Structure formats: structure tokens, C-alpha cells
Amino acid sequence: MRILVGASSCGISAGALNVVSALERALAKKGKSSLKVETTGCIGMCFAEPLVEIRENGSSRFYAGVSPEDAELIAAEDICLKEPIERLLIDPDEFLKRQTRIVLRNCGRVVPSDIDDCIKYGDSYKALEKALSEKFFGEGIISEIRKSGLRGRGGGGFPTHLKWSAARNAAGNKKYIVCNADEGDPGAFMDRSVLESDPHSVIEGIIIAGAAIGAHNGIIYLRAEYPLAVERMKQAVSQAEKRGFLGENIMKSGFSFNIAIKEGAGAFVCGEETALIASLEGRRGMPEIRPPYPAEKGVFGCPTCINNVETLANVPWIILNGGEKFASIGTPASKGAKVFAVAGKAAKSGLVEIEMGTKLSDVVFGICGGVKDGGKFKAVQLGGPSGGCLSSEFLDVPLDYESVGKTGAIMGSGGMVVLDESSCMVDIAKYFLSFTQAESCGKCSFCRIGSKKMLELLNDIMEGKVGKESLDELQNLAESVKRASLCGLGQSAPNPVLTSLKYFKEEYLAHIEFKRHSDVCRKIGKFSIVSAKCRKCGLCMKKCPVNAICKTAEGAYVIDADICVKCGQCAESCAFKAISRS
């Protein structure tokens, strides 16, 4: 019997470590101290954390939403008496059966801190042995990646084999493989989860990439805001070194390779290749004009190949199973599977890995169970802050690079935020633009000044200060920033604005023309008290922070519009719904 508790960041934040302690205490009381409680990674079912898995006789039982008290019950009844607790049981196949798990194949299944467990119960380092054989080494690896059709999963979708070939053919004796683990998109947690749950698959992918291009040095650029990922990657690198998978003469192949971990300071712009290289070299992370491309001149002037976490985690599976098998999955132009981090108003939030070409509706309503609390679907923000807002008319769009690109959104690295009818799309556009505006390095004026002016326009629209002409100004400004910015951050920053203007223009007009709004747009409209509903309790007056509510000589309560700051506290406090907003 094995007892496993999901203990990635999502599980820990839900209380997984308390569950581990409770299980250990309960087992000790029952005289079962010999049973070890192990911590695994995230299986993708973030909505059900903390998760406890009992593996026994070739099958598993999963318990969801486990509290420390539940853990004691599991120890007493399930583990000791073999009586499963029905109310806590969950069938993971309901969430996993529609998925095609390649990158996530070992996540939640192996103990990430134990290399022996990753080898025994996962597939760690089996592909490396094949890649370092005389048949595959170098060009043979690139040939297999070419057959697979693997494209970069960091957002651009550039063919991986072309990048590797360019680096392999570049002049220079010293070359680098860089793993871009600088995931910073709001709502995205794909890379973090893989690094925490299956670190050896990423390390193995980096080593194989090094063998492909002739590099002997790898660097993992990992944001410091991911402390658990940093800890587990450092541990995994150390274990791989001790087992001979890193270092000199790996597997007696004559190939040597080392990996260093560099912690990034959290600048979103450092996800861009040239800015990342600048940061690695100790300079300020700012993009530079290309060419030369990193494959020609990268880290310390050496040919450098930069791939993101998900791209590299695909590599061992491709080498082990063959490029043609990977190519048989997905669409003719977008092959394989893609990981999405589904967040927001989804009923079942978490990590989903689906075959390229799967419809958006199959993810939102099929795998993730629709909208939380029975709400009505309104939109999806796809591709992070550089992505776009897609309305319900796009629920049947296939999730592949070409189809998503035609909508004006992008696949990005895989962030997917589900929105319901309570969301204001102008506010959503403002939220994502405020993020990219704050993260702009400021090097080029279109991104630095243009994004700030766009943000000011959005604020004015939300506060009802401008007319319809502002929409044309916003559109033109967004297109100019997109066209003239130096790097991918500035070029894609206007996407949330452009797509929301295109598919939700009526909401912009409602703010401007009719002063209609959602709850988040409190500065629009006017608060007043409906005398027929008012019970004259005076609670609204007590709650008003600026004393805008007073009592008349007749005993009625009124709101002084000149003083009111439209915070909405009066409406929230009124149990009789006597506060209206028009």
C-alpha cells in the first residue's frame, strides 16, 4: 500500500501539509507507523485539493478536499479497516479521460523529490539513453523532432527543429541550452506545476537538446517567485548529477553536460529571449533588436537555444515513443497536445492537456464542467495578458495555433481564464493592459507611452468621462502600439483591448452612452434611495464613508450626489434593496 498526498503549490495552499501531518499522527496512533505518507505533485485537479491517493493491489482510490479531520478518518477506516469513505471519494477519470497527457504524464503519479521513484514509476531518463546512442546522437535527435512537428509551446509556436538546427550549425565551440521557466502570465501555472511535479522530465529534455545542438551547458532561468519549483529543481539536478545523468561522460556515451539554475527577479519582459539573455548576463532585462538571433549570438555571445518548460518536457516522450507517433496527434499544422491552465469562473479549475484541435467548448464544458455555481458563460481570456477575449460565438473554435490566431487571440503559453456574466469586459481589458503596461521595460516609446495612454482611455471610458470618439482613438492607438513596438510584449499588449473592442463593443458603448455598468464599474452612474423600499433603518448612512447620506426633516434618507464617491457600500449594506444605481 502507498499513501500519497498532492503537495504542489495548489495542494499546499489548500492545506496538504496539514493533511500529511494528520495522516502520520493517525497512523502512529493505530500502530501503522511503518506506512509512509509520501508527497507527490499536482495531477491537474486543482479544484479538488487537497487530494489523497491510496494505491493498493494495482488500483487507486482518490479522496478530494481532504481536511485534517478527514485524514484521521481515512487512516482509521480506509487504511486500517479497508472501508472506503464514500462521501470523500472522487473519480479522477471524469476529469482526465478526455485528455491526452504527454507533458503531464507523470505529474501527480511520481514523487518528484525521489529520482528512484521517477525512474521506477515514471519514464525518467529512458529517452536519454536512446538519445545518446550512436544512432540518435546529434542530427538523429533533430530528425526525430522534425518528424514530430513539435512547435515551441511558449507562445510563438516556432518549429523546434529549425531552432535546434540553427544552433547546431552556428559557428562556435561553446553553446548553451536555456530553459525559459520565467512564467509570469496572470492565471498561468502550467510550467510551475511541471517543474514542481515532474522536474526530471524537464532536465532530461534539456540534456537531450544539448546533445542535439552540441552544447555542454544548460541554464534553467526560473523565477524566484516559484520557491517550491526552485527547491525541487535544485534537488532534481543534484540527484541527476549523483546518478550520472549529468556531468562527465553521461551513460558512458562520451557526452558531458551540466545544468545551472538562475533565479529571475520576476520581470515579465524577461520571458522575451533577448531580455532573458541580458538578465542571465547580469544586465538589465531589456529586449534587443534581432538579428542576430540567439541561435547565432546568445548567452555571453555564444550560440544559444532557448525553449520553454513545456517544449522541453515533450522531448523525452517524443524520443522514447517516436516523432511519428507525436505527429499523429493533433492537426496537420499543430501537432501533439497542449497544456492549458484553466482558471477564473470554471467549475473545475486546474491543468488540462488536450490534443491540438480540440474545441474550446470541450475544455470549458466537457473537462472543466462549465461555469462555477451554475453561472452563464460569457467569455474566455486566452493566451494571458498578451492574448485575447473570445465570446461565446467562439466556443467551437479548435484550439490550435492557426484557428486561434484567426480570432485575434493567441494560444500563448496556455493561460485560459473563464469569465461569466458578472465580468465587465472593459474592466478585463484594463486589468490585463495594466499588467503589461507596468511590466514594460520602457525601451521603446510606443510600448512605454502608448500602453499608458491606452490605459488612461480605458479608465475614462469606465468612469463615463468620454464620448464615442474615444473608441476610434483607442482602436487606432492599439493598432499603432501593436505594429511599432520592438518586442513581443509591446506587440501583443493591445490584444485584450482589440479583441474586447471587436467582440464586446456594446459594453464599451454602454459605458459611454447609457452609463450602464457592472458591479466593478462603480464610478459610473448615480446612487439613489428608493423611498418605497426604504425601511428607514439608517444602516446605509452609518456605512457611508464620506457622509453623503443624510436624513430629511420628514424622516426619509437621501444621497447627496455631489459628495457620493460611488463606492457602493450603502447598496451592499441594504438588506431591503432600497439603493438603486442608474
Coordinates of C-alpha atoms in Angstrom, one line a residue:
M1 CA 0.0 0.0 0.0
R2 CA 1.2 3.5 -0.8
I3 CA -0.3 6.7 0.6
L4 CA 0.2 9.8 -1.5
V5 CA -0.8 13.4 -0.9
G6 CA -0.7 16.0 -3.7
A7 CA 1.8 18.7 -2.5
S8 CA 2.4 21.1 -5.3
S9 CA 1.7 24.8 -4.6
C10 CA -2.0 24.3 -5.2
G11 CA -2.2 21.4 -2.8
I12 CA -0.1 23.1 -0.2
S13 CA -2.1 26.3 -0.3
A14 CA -5.3 24.2 0.3
G15 CA -3.7 22.6 3.4
A16 CA -2.0 19.5 2.1
L17 CA 0.9 19.6 4.6
N18 CA -1.6 19.7 7.5
V19 CA -3.2 16.6 5.9
V20 CA 0.2 14.9 5.7
S21 CA 0.8 15.6 9.4
A22 CA -2.7 14.4 10.4
L23 CA -2.3 11.1 8.5
E24 CA 1.1 10.5 10.1
R25 CA -0.3 11.1 13.6
A26 CA -3.3 9.0 13.0
L27 CA -1.3 6.1 11.6
A28 CA 1.1 6.3 14.6
K29 CA -1.9 6.0 17.0
K30 CA -3.1 2.9 15.1
G31 CA 0.3 1.3 15.2
K32 CA 0.8 1.7 11.5
S33 CA 4.0 3.9 11.6
S34 CA 5.6 1.6 9.1
L35 CA 3.3 3.0 6.4
K36 CA 4.9 6.1 4.8
V37 CA 2.9 9.1 3.8
E38 CA 4.5 10.4 0.5
T39 CA 4.1 13.7 -1.2
T40 CA 3.6 13.8 -5.0
G41 CA 2.9 16.7 -7.4
C42 CA -0.3 18.1 -9.0
I43 CA -2.3 15.7 -11.1
G44 CA -4.1 18.7 -12.5
M45 CA -7.3 18.6 -10.4
C46 CA -6.5 21.8 -8.5
F47 CA -10.3 22.3 -7.8
A48 CA -10.2 19.1 -5.6
E49 CA -7.2 19.8 -3.5
P50 CA -6.0 18.5 -1.0
L51 CA -6.0 15.1 -2.7
V52 CA -5.1 11.9 -1.0
E53 CA -4.5 8.7 -3.1
I54 CA -4.4 5.2 -1.7
R55 CA -2.6 2.8 -4.1
E56 CA -3.2 -0.9 -3.4
N57 CA -3.2 -4.1 -5.4
G58 CA -2.8 -2.3 -8.8
S59 CA -5.6 0.2 -8.3
S60 CA -6.1 3.6 -6.6
R61 CA -8.7 5.4 -4.5
F62 CA -8.7 9.2 -4.6
Y63 CA -10.1 11.4 -1.8
A64 CA -10.9 15.1 -2.6
G65 CA -11.0 18.2 -0.4
V66 CA -9.5 16.3 2.5
S67 CA -9.2 18.2 5.8
P68 CA -7.0 17.1 8.8
E69 CA -10.1 15.6 10.4
D70 CA -10.9 13.7 7.2
A71 CA -7.3 12.4 7.1
E72 CA -7.8 10.9 10.6
L73 CA -10.9 9.2 9.3
I74 CA -9.2 7.9 6.2
A75 CA -6.4 6.4 8.4
A76 CA -8.9 4.8 10.8
E77 CA -11.5 3.5 8.3
D78 CA -9.9 3.1 4.9
I79 CA -6.3 2.2 5.7
C80 CA -6.9 0.2 8.9
L81 CA -10.4 -1.3 8.3
K82 CA -10.4 -1.3 4.5
E83 CA -13.7 0.6 4.5
P84 CA -13.6 3.5 1.9
I85 CA -15.2 6.8 2.8
E86 CA -17.8 7.3 0.1
R87 CA -18.5 11.0 0.7
L88 CA -14.9 11.9 0.0
L89 CA -14.2 9.6 -3.0
I90 CA -13.6 11.2 -6.4
D91 CA -13.1 9.5 -9.8
P92 CA -10.2 11.3 -11.5
D93 CA -11.1 9.7 -14.8
E94 CA -14.1 12.1 -15.1
F95 CA -11.5 14.9 -15.4
L96 CA -8.7 13.0 -17.1
K97 CA -10.3 10.7 -19.6
R98 CA -10.8 13.4 -22.3
Q99 CA -7.2 14.5 -22.0
T100 CA -4.1 13.5 -23.9
R101 CA -1.3 13.6 -21.3
I102 CA 2.2 13.8 -22.6
V103 CA 3.8 16.7 -20.7
L104 CA 1.6 15.9 -17.6
R105 CA 2.1 12.1 -17.9
N106 CA 4.0 11.8 -14.6
C107 CA 2.5 14.7 -12.7
G108 CA 0.8 13.5 -9.6
R109 CA 1.9 10.0 -10.3
V110 CA 5.5 10.1 -9.1
V111 CA 7.3 11.5 -6.0
P112 CA 9.2 14.5 -7.5
S113 CA 11.7 14.6 -4.7
D114 CA 12.8 10.9 -5.3
I115 CA 14.7 10.2 -8.5
D116 CA 14.3 6.4 -8.0
D117 CA 10.5 6.8 -7.8
C118 CA 10.6 8.9 -11.0
I119 CA 12.6 6.1 -12.8
K120 CA 10.5 3.2 -11.4
Y121 CA 7.0 4.6 -11.7
G122 CA 7.6 7.2 -14.4
D123 CA 9.8 7.0 -17.5
S124 CA 12.7 9.3 -16.4
Y125 CA 16.0 9.0 -18.3
K126 CA 14.8 6.1 -20.6
A127 CA 14.7 8.5 -23.5
L128 CA 18.2 9.9 -22.7
E129 CA 19.8 6.5 -23.1
K130 CA 18.2 6.2 -26.5
A131 CA 19.1 9.8 -27.5
L132 CA 22.8 9.3 -26.6
S133 CA 23.1 6.1 -28.6
E134 CA 25.2 6.3 -31.8
K135 CA 22.1 6.1 -33.9
F136 CA 20.3 9.1 -32.5
F137 CA 23.1 11.4 -31.2
G138 CA 23.1 14.9 -32.8
E139 CA 21.4 15.0 -36.1
G140 CA 19.4 11.9 -35.3
I141 CA 17.7 13.7 -32.4
I142 CA 16.9 16.7 -34.5
S143 CA 15.5 14.4 -37.2
E144 CA 13.1 12.8 -34.7
I145 CA 12.0 16.3 -33.5
R146 CA 11.4 17.3 -37.1
K147 CA 9.2 14.2 -37.7
S148 CA 7.2 15.1 -34.6
G149 CA 6.3 18.6 -35.8
L150 CA 6.9 19.9 -32.3
R151 CA 6.4 23.7 -32.1
G152 CA 7.5 25.9 -29.3
R153 CA 4.9 25.9 -26.5
G154 CA 6.0 29.3 -25.1
G155 CA 3.6 31.2 -27.3
G156 CA 5.3 31.8 -30.6
G157 CA 4.8 28.3 -32.0
F158 CA 8.1 28.3 -33.9
P159 CA 9.2 24.8 -35.2
T160 CA 11.6 23.4 -32.6
H161 CA 13.7 21.5 -35.1
L162 CA 14.5 24.7 -37.0
K163 CA 15.7 26.5 -33.9
W164 CA 17.8 23.5 -32.9
S165 CA 19.3 23.1 -36.4
A166 CA 20.2 26.8 -36.5
A167 CA 22.1 26.5 -33.1
R168 CA 23.8 23.2 -34.2
N169 CA 25.0 24.7 -37.4
A170 CA 26.1 28.0 -35.8
A171 CA 29.9 28.6 -35.5
G172 CA 31.4 28.3 -32.1
N173 CA 32.8 25.7 -29.7
K174 CA 30.7 26.8 -26.7
K175 CA 26.9 26.6 -26.9
Y176 CA 24.1 26.9 -24.4
I177 CA 20.7 25.4 -23.9
V178 CA 18.4 27.7 -21.9
C179 CA 15.2 26.6 -20.3
N180 CA 12.8 29.6 -20.1
A181 CA 10.9 29.0 -16.9
D182 CA 10.1 32.6 -16.4
E183 CA 6.3 32.1 -16.4
G184 CA 4.7 35.3 -15.3
D185 CA 1.2 35.5 -17.0
P186 CA -1.7 36.2 -14.7
G187 CA -3.7 33.0 -14.5
A188 CA -1.0 30.7 -15.9
F189 CA 0.6 28.0 -13.8
M190 CA 1.5 25.3 -16.4
D191 CA 5.3 25.5 -16.1
R192 CA 5.3 25.9 -12.4
S193 CA 3.3 22.7 -12.0
V194 CA 5.5 20.7 -14.3
L195 CA 8.7 21.9 -12.5
E196 CA 7.2 21.0 -9.1
S197 CA 5.6 17.7 -10.1
D198 CA 8.0 16.2 -12.7
P199 CA 11.3 18.0 -12.7
H200 CA 13.3 15.2 -14.2
S201 CA 11.4 15.3 -17.4
V202 CA 12.5 18.9 -17.9
I203 CA 16.1 18.1 -17.0
E204 CA 16.1 15.1 -19.4
G205 CA 14.7 17.3 -22.2
I206 CA 17.4 19.9 -21.6
I207 CA 20.2 17.2 -21.8
I208 CA 18.7 15.8 -25.0
A209 CA 18.5 19.3 -26.5
G210 CA 22.2 19.8 -25.6
A211 CA 23.2 16.6 -27.3
A212 CA 21.2 17.7 -30.4
I213 CA 22.9 21.0 -30.9
G214 CA 26.3 20.2 -29.4
A215 CA 26.0 22.2 -26.2
H216 CA 27.6 21.1 -22.9
N217 CA 26.0 23.7 -20.7
G218 CA 22.4 24.2 -19.7
I219 CA 20.8 27.0 -17.7
I220 CA 17.3 27.0 -16.2
Y221 CA 16.0 30.6 -15.9
L222 CA 13.4 30.2 -13.2
R223 CA 11.5 33.0 -11.5
A224 CA 12.3 33.3 -7.8
E225 CA 8.5 33.7 -7.0
Y226 CA 8.3 30.0 -7.5
P227 CA 10.2 28.9 -4.4
L228 CA 8.9 25.3 -4.4
A229 CA 9.8 24.9 -8.1
V230 CA 13.2 26.3 -7.3
E231 CA 13.7 23.9 -4.4
R232 CA 12.6 20.8 -6.4
M233 CA 14.6 21.7 -9.5
K234 CA 17.8 22.2 -7.4
Q235 CA 17.1 18.9 -5.7
A236 CA 16.5 17.1 -9.0
V237 CA 19.6 18.5 -10.6
S238 CA 21.7 17.3 -7.6
Q239 CA 20.1 13.8 -7.8
A240 CA 20.7 13.6 -11.5
E241 CA 24.4 14.5 -11.0
K242 CA 24.8 11.9 -8.3
R243 CA 23.2 9.2 -10.6
G244 CA 25.4 10.1 -13.6
F245 CA 22.7 11.6 -15.8
L246 CA 24.5 15.0 -15.6
G247 CA 28.3 15.6 -15.5
E248 CA 31.1 13.9 -17.4
N249 CA 30.7 11.0 -19.8
I250 CA 27.0 10.6 -19.3
M251 CA 26.0 6.9 -19.6
K252 CA 29.5 6.2 -21.0
S253 CA 28.5 7.9 -24.2
G254 CA 31.4 10.4 -24.2
F255 CA 28.9 13.3 -23.9
S256 CA 29.2 15.7 -21.0
F257 CA 26.6 18.2 -19.8
N258 CA 26.0 20.4 -16.8
I259 CA 23.0 22.4 -15.7
A260 CA 22.9 25.6 -13.6
I261 CA 19.8 27.3 -12.2
K262 CA 19.4 31.1 -12.4
E263 CA 16.7 32.7 -10.4
G264 CA 15.0 35.6 -12.2
A265 CA 13.7 38.6 -10.3
G266 CA 10.2 38.5 -11.8
A267 CA 10.2 40.8 -14.7
F268 CA 7.6 39.7 -17.2
V269 CA 9.6 41.1 -20.1
C270 CA 12.4 38.6 -19.3
G271 CA 10.2 36.0 -20.9
E272 CA 11.4 37.5 -24.2
E273 CA 14.5 35.8 -25.4
T274 CA 16.9 38.7 -25.7
A275 CA 15.7 40.3 -22.4
L276 CA 16.2 36.9 -20.7
I277 CA 19.8 36.7 -22.1
A278 CA 20.5 40.2 -20.8
S279 CA 19.3 39.2 -17.4
L280 CA 21.4 36.0 -17.4
E281 CA 24.5 38.1 -18.2
G282 CA 23.8 40.4 -15.2
R283 CA 22.4 43.3 -17.3
R284 CA 19.0 44.9 -17.1
G285 CA 16.4 42.7 -18.8
M286 CA 15.6 44.7 -21.9
P287 CA 14.8 43.3 -25.4
E288 CA 17.2 43.9 -28.2
I289 CA 16.8 44.1 -32.0
R290 CA 17.1 40.9 -33.9
P291 CA 19.1 39.7 -35.9
P292 CA 21.4 38.4 -34.7
Y293 CA 19.2 35.7 -33.2
P294 CA 20.1 33.8 -30.0
A295 CA 20.9 30.7 -32.1
E296 CA 23.8 32.7 -33.6
K297 CA 24.7 35.0 -30.7
G298 CA 23.2 34.4 -27.3
V299 CA 24.4 34.0 -23.8
F300 CA 27.9 35.6 -23.5
G301 CA 28.0 35.8 -27.3
C302 CA 27.7 32.1 -27.8
P303 CA 25.1 30.2 -29.9
T304 CA 22.1 29.7 -27.6
C305 CA 18.9 27.7 -27.9
I306 CA 16.0 28.9 -25.7
N307 CA 13.0 26.7 -25.2
N308 CA 10.3 26.9 -22.6
V309 CA 9.5 24.3 -20.0
E310 CA 6.6 22.6 -21.8
T311 CA 8.5 22.3 -25.1
L312 CA 11.4 20.6 -23.3
A313 CA 9.1 18.3 -21.3
N314 CA 7.7 17.0 -24.6
V315 CA 11.1 16.0 -25.9
P316 CA 11.7 12.8 -23.8
W317 CA 8.3 11.4 -24.8
I318 CA 9.0 12.1 -28.5
I319 CA 12.4 10.4 -28.4
L320 CA 11.0 7.4 -26.4
N321 CA 7.9 6.9 -28.5
G322 CA 9.0 8.3 -31.9
G323 CA 8.3 11.5 -33.7
E324 CA 5.7 9.9 -36.0
K325 CA 3.6 8.9 -33.0
F326 CA 3.6 12.5 -31.7
A327 CA 2.8 13.8 -35.2
S328 CA -0.3 11.5 -35.3
I329 CA -1.8 13.6 -32.5
G330 CA -3.4 17.0 -33.2
T331 CA -3.8 18.7 -36.5
P332 CA -1.7 18.7 -39.7
A333 CA -0.2 22.1 -38.8
S334 CA -0.4 22.0 -35.0
K335 CA 0.8 18.6 -33.8
G336 CA 0.8 17.0 -30.4
A337 CA -1.0 18.1 -27.3
K338 CA -1.1 21.4 -25.4
V339 CA -1.3 22.1 -21.7
F340 CA -3.8 24.8 -20.5
A341 CA -4.1 26.3 -17.1
V342 CA -7.9 26.8 -16.7
A343 CA -8.8 29.4 -14.0
G344 CA -11.4 32.1 -13.3
K345 CA -15.0 31.0 -13.1
A346 CA -14.5 27.5 -14.3
A347 CA -16.4 24.9 -12.2
K348 CA -13.3 22.6 -12.2
S349 CA -10.2 24.8 -12.4
G350 CA -6.8 23.1 -12.9
L351 CA -4.4 21.8 -15.5
V352 CA -5.7 20.3 -18.8
E353 CA -3.6 18.7 -21.5
I354 CA -5.6 18.2 -24.7
E355 CA -5.0 17.2 -28.3
M356 CA -4.4 20.1 -30.6
G357 CA -7.6 20.9 -32.4
T358 CA -9.9 20.1 -29.5
K359 CA -12.8 22.6 -29.4
L360 CA -12.8 25.3 -26.7
S361 CA -16.2 24.1 -25.6
D362 CA -14.9 20.6 -24.9
V363 CA -12.4 22.1 -22.5
V364 CA -14.7 24.6 -20.7
F365 CA -17.9 22.5 -20.6
G366 CA -16.6 18.9 -21.2
I367 CA -13.5 18.6 -19.0
C368 CA -13.9 21.6 -16.6
G369 CA -17.7 21.2 -16.0
G370 CA -18.8 24.6 -17.3
V371 CA -19.2 27.8 -15.2
K372 CA -18.9 27.8 -11.4
D373 CA -22.2 27.9 -9.4
G374 CA -24.3 27.4 -12.5
G375 CA -23.4 30.8 -13.9
K376 CA -23.7 31.8 -17.6
F377 CA -20.6 31.6 -19.7
K378 CA -19.6 35.0 -21.2
A379 CA -16.0 34.8 -22.5
V380 CA -12.6 33.3 -22.2
Q381 CA -9.4 35.3 -21.9
L382 CA -7.0 33.1 -23.9
G383 CA -3.2 33.4 -24.0
G384 CA -2.6 35.5 -20.9
P385 CA -2.1 39.3 -20.8
S386 CA -0.9 39.2 -24.4
G387 CA -3.9 37.1 -25.5
G388 CA -7.5 38.0 -26.4
C389 CA -11.1 37.9 -25.1
L390 CA -13.2 35.4 -27.0
S391 CA -17.0 35.5 -26.7
S392 CA -19.4 32.5 -26.7
E393 CA -19.6 32.6 -30.5
F394 CA -16.1 31.1 -30.5
L395 CA -16.8 28.1 -28.3
D396 CA -16.4 25.8 -31.3
V397 CA -13.1 27.2 -32.3
P398 CA -10.4 24.5 -32.4
L399 CA -7.5 25.1 -30.0
D400 CA -4.6 25.2 -32.4
Y401 CA -2.2 27.9 -33.5
E402 CA -3.9 28.7 -36.8
S403 CA -7.5 28.7 -35.7
V404 CA -7.0 30.7 -32.5
G405 CA -4.8 33.2 -34.4
K406 CA -7.6 33.9 -36.8
T407 CA -9.8 35.2 -34.0
G408 CA -7.3 37.8 -32.9
A409 CA -6.3 36.0 -29.8
I410 CA -3.2 33.8 -29.4
M411 CA -2.5 30.4 -27.8
G412 CA 0.2 32.0 -25.8
S413 CA 1.8 29.7 -23.2
G414 CA -1.6 28.3 -22.3
G415 CA -3.4 30.6 -19.8
M416 CA -7.2 30.2 -20.0
V417 CA -9.4 32.4 -17.8
V418 CA -13.1 31.6 -17.9
L419 CA -15.5 34.6 -17.4
D420 CA -19.1 34.7 -16.5
E421 CA -21.9 37.4 -16.9
S422 CA -20.7 39.2 -13.8
S423 CA -17.5 40.2 -15.6
C424 CA -17.1 43.6 -17.3
M425 CA -15.1 43.2 -20.5
V426 CA -13.8 46.7 -20.4
D427 CA -12.5 46.1 -16.9
I428 CA -11.0 42.8 -18.0
A429 CA -9.2 44.6 -20.8
K430 CA -8.0 47.2 -18.4
Y431 CA -6.7 44.6 -15.9
F432 CA -4.5 42.8 -18.5
L433 CA -3.3 46.0 -20.1
S434 CA -2.4 47.5 -16.6
F435 CA -0.3 44.4 -16.1
T436 CA 1.6 44.6 -19.4
Q437 CA 1.9 48.4 -19.1
A438 CA 3.5 48.0 -15.6
E439 CA 5.8 45.3 -17.0
S440 CA 7.0 47.3 -20.0
C441 CA 10.8 47.8 -19.9
G442 CA 10.2 51.3 -21.3
K443 CA 12.8 50.9 -24.1
C444 CA 10.5 51.9 -27.0
S445 CA 8.1 54.8 -26.9
F446 CA 5.1 53.0 -28.5
C447 CA 5.0 50.5 -25.7
R448 CA 6.0 52.8 -22.9
I449 CA 3.8 55.8 -23.8
G450 CA 1.2 54.1 -26.0
S451 CA 0.2 51.5 -23.4
K452 CA -0.1 54.2 -20.7
K453 CA -2.3 56.3 -22.9
M454 CA -4.5 53.3 -23.7
L455 CA -4.9 52.6 -20.0
E456 CA -5.9 56.2 -19.4
L457 CA -8.5 56.0 -22.1
L458 CA -9.9 52.8 -20.6
N459 CA -10.1 54.5 -17.2
D460 CA -12.0 57.4 -18.8
I461 CA -14.4 55.0 -20.5
M462 CA -15.1 53.1 -17.3
E463 CA -15.8 56.4 -15.5
G464 CA -18.1 57.7 -18.2
K465 CA -15.9 60.7 -19.0
V466 CA -15.5 60.4 -22.7
G467 CA -17.7 60.1 -25.9
K468 CA -17.9 57.6 -28.7
E469 CA -14.9 59.2 -30.5
S470 CA -12.7 57.7 -27.8
L471 CA -13.3 54.2 -29.2
D472 CA -11.7 55.1 -32.5
E473 CA -8.8 56.7 -30.7
L474 CA -8.4 53.6 -28.6
Q475 CA -8.5 51.3 -31.7
N476 CA -6.0 53.4 -33.6
L477 CA -3.7 53.7 -30.7
A478 CA -3.8 49.9 -30.0
E479 CA -3.0 49.1 -33.6
S480 CA -0.1 51.5 -33.6
V481 CA 1.4 50.0 -30.5
K482 CA 0.9 46.5 -31.9
R483 CA 2.6 47.5 -35.2
A484 CA 5.5 49.6 -33.9
S485 CA 6.7 48.1 -30.6
L486 CA 10.1 46.4 -30.5
C487 CA 9.4 43.1 -28.8
G488 CA 6.6 40.6 -28.3
L489 CA 5.4 42.3 -25.1
G490 CA 4.5 45.6 -26.7
Q491 CA 3.3 43.9 -30.0
S492 CA 0.8 41.8 -28.1
A493 CA -0.1 44.1 -25.2
P494 CA -3.1 45.6 -27.2
N495 CA -4.7 42.2 -27.9
P496 CA -7.1 42.2 -24.9
V497 CA -8.2 45.7 -25.9
L498 CA -8.6 44.9 -29.6
T499 CA -10.5 41.7 -29.1
S500 CA -12.8 43.1 -26.5
L501 CA -13.5 46.1 -28.7
K502 CA -14.2 43.7 -31.6
Y503 CA -16.4 41.2 -29.8
F504 CA -17.8 43.2 -26.9
K505 CA -18.1 46.7 -28.4
E506 CA -21.7 47.1 -27.0
E507 CA -20.2 47.1 -23.5
Y508 CA -17.9 50.0 -24.3
L509 CA -20.9 51.8 -25.8
A510 CA -23.0 51.1 -22.7
H511 CA -20.4 52.7 -20.5
I512 CA -20.2 55.8 -22.8
E513 CA -23.8 56.3 -24.0
F514 CA -26.0 54.9 -21.4
K515 CA -23.9 54.8 -18.3
R516 CA -24.7 51.1 -17.9
H517 CA -22.1 49.2 -15.9
S518 CA -21.4 46.0 -14.0
D519 CA -20.6 45.9 -10.3
V520 CA -16.9 46.5 -11.0
C521 CA -17.6 49.8 -12.7
R522 CA -18.8 51.7 -9.7
K523 CA -17.8 55.2 -10.8
I524 CA -20.4 55.2 -13.5
G525 CA -24.0 56.1 -12.7
K526 CA -25.8 57.7 -9.8
F527 CA -26.9 56.1 -6.5
S528 CA -30.3 57.0 -5.1
I529 CA -32.6 55.6 -2.4
V530 CA -36.0 54.2 -3.5
S531 CA -38.4 55.6 -0.8
A532 CA -41.0 52.9 -1.4
K533 CA -38.5 50.2 -0.4
C534 CA -36.6 52.1 2.3
R535 CA -37.4 50.9 5.9
K536 CA -35.6 53.9 7.4
C537 CA -33.2 51.8 9.4
G538 CA -30.3 54.2 8.8
L539 CA -27.7 51.5 8.2
C540 CA -26.8 53.0 4.8
M541 CA -26.0 56.3 6.5
K542 CA -23.8 54.6 9.1
K543 CA -21.9 52.7 6.3
C544 CA -21.2 55.7 4.1
P545 CA -17.5 56.6 4.5
V546 CA -17.9 60.2 3.2
N547 CA -21.2 61.1 5.0
A548 CA -23.1 61.6 1.7
I549 CA -26.3 60.2 3.1
C550 CA -28.5 62.3 5.4
K551 CA -31.9 62.2 7.0
T552 CA -34.5 64.8 5.9
A553 CA -37.0 66.5 8.2
E554 CA -39.6 64.1 7.0
G555 CA -37.5 61.2 8.2
A556 CA -36.5 60.0 4.7
Y557 CA -32.9 59.2 3.7
V558 CA -31.3 60.8 0.6
I559 CA -27.9 60.6 -1.1
D560 CA -26.0 63.8 -2.0
A561 CA -24.7 63.1 -5.5
D562 CA -22.1 65.8 -5.2
I563 CA -20.5 64.2 -2.2
C564 CA -21.0 60.5 -3.1
V565 CA -17.8 58.7 -4.2
K566 CA -19.9 55.8 -5.6
C567 CA -18.1 53.2 -3.5
G568 CA -21.3 51.1 -3.3
Q569 CA -21.1 50.3 0.4
C570 CA -24.6 51.6 1.0
A571 CA -26.1 49.3 -1.6
E572 CA -24.1 46.3 -0.2
S573 CA -25.3 47.0 3.3
C574 CA -29.0 47.5 2.5
A575 CA -30.9 44.2 3.1
F576 CA -34.1 45.7 1.5
K577 CA -32.5 46.5 -1.9
A578 CA -33.6 50.1 -1.5
I579 CA -30.4 51.6 -3.1
S580 CA -30.6 51.9 -6.8
R581 CA -28.0 52.9 -9.4
S582 CA -28.8 54.4 -12.7

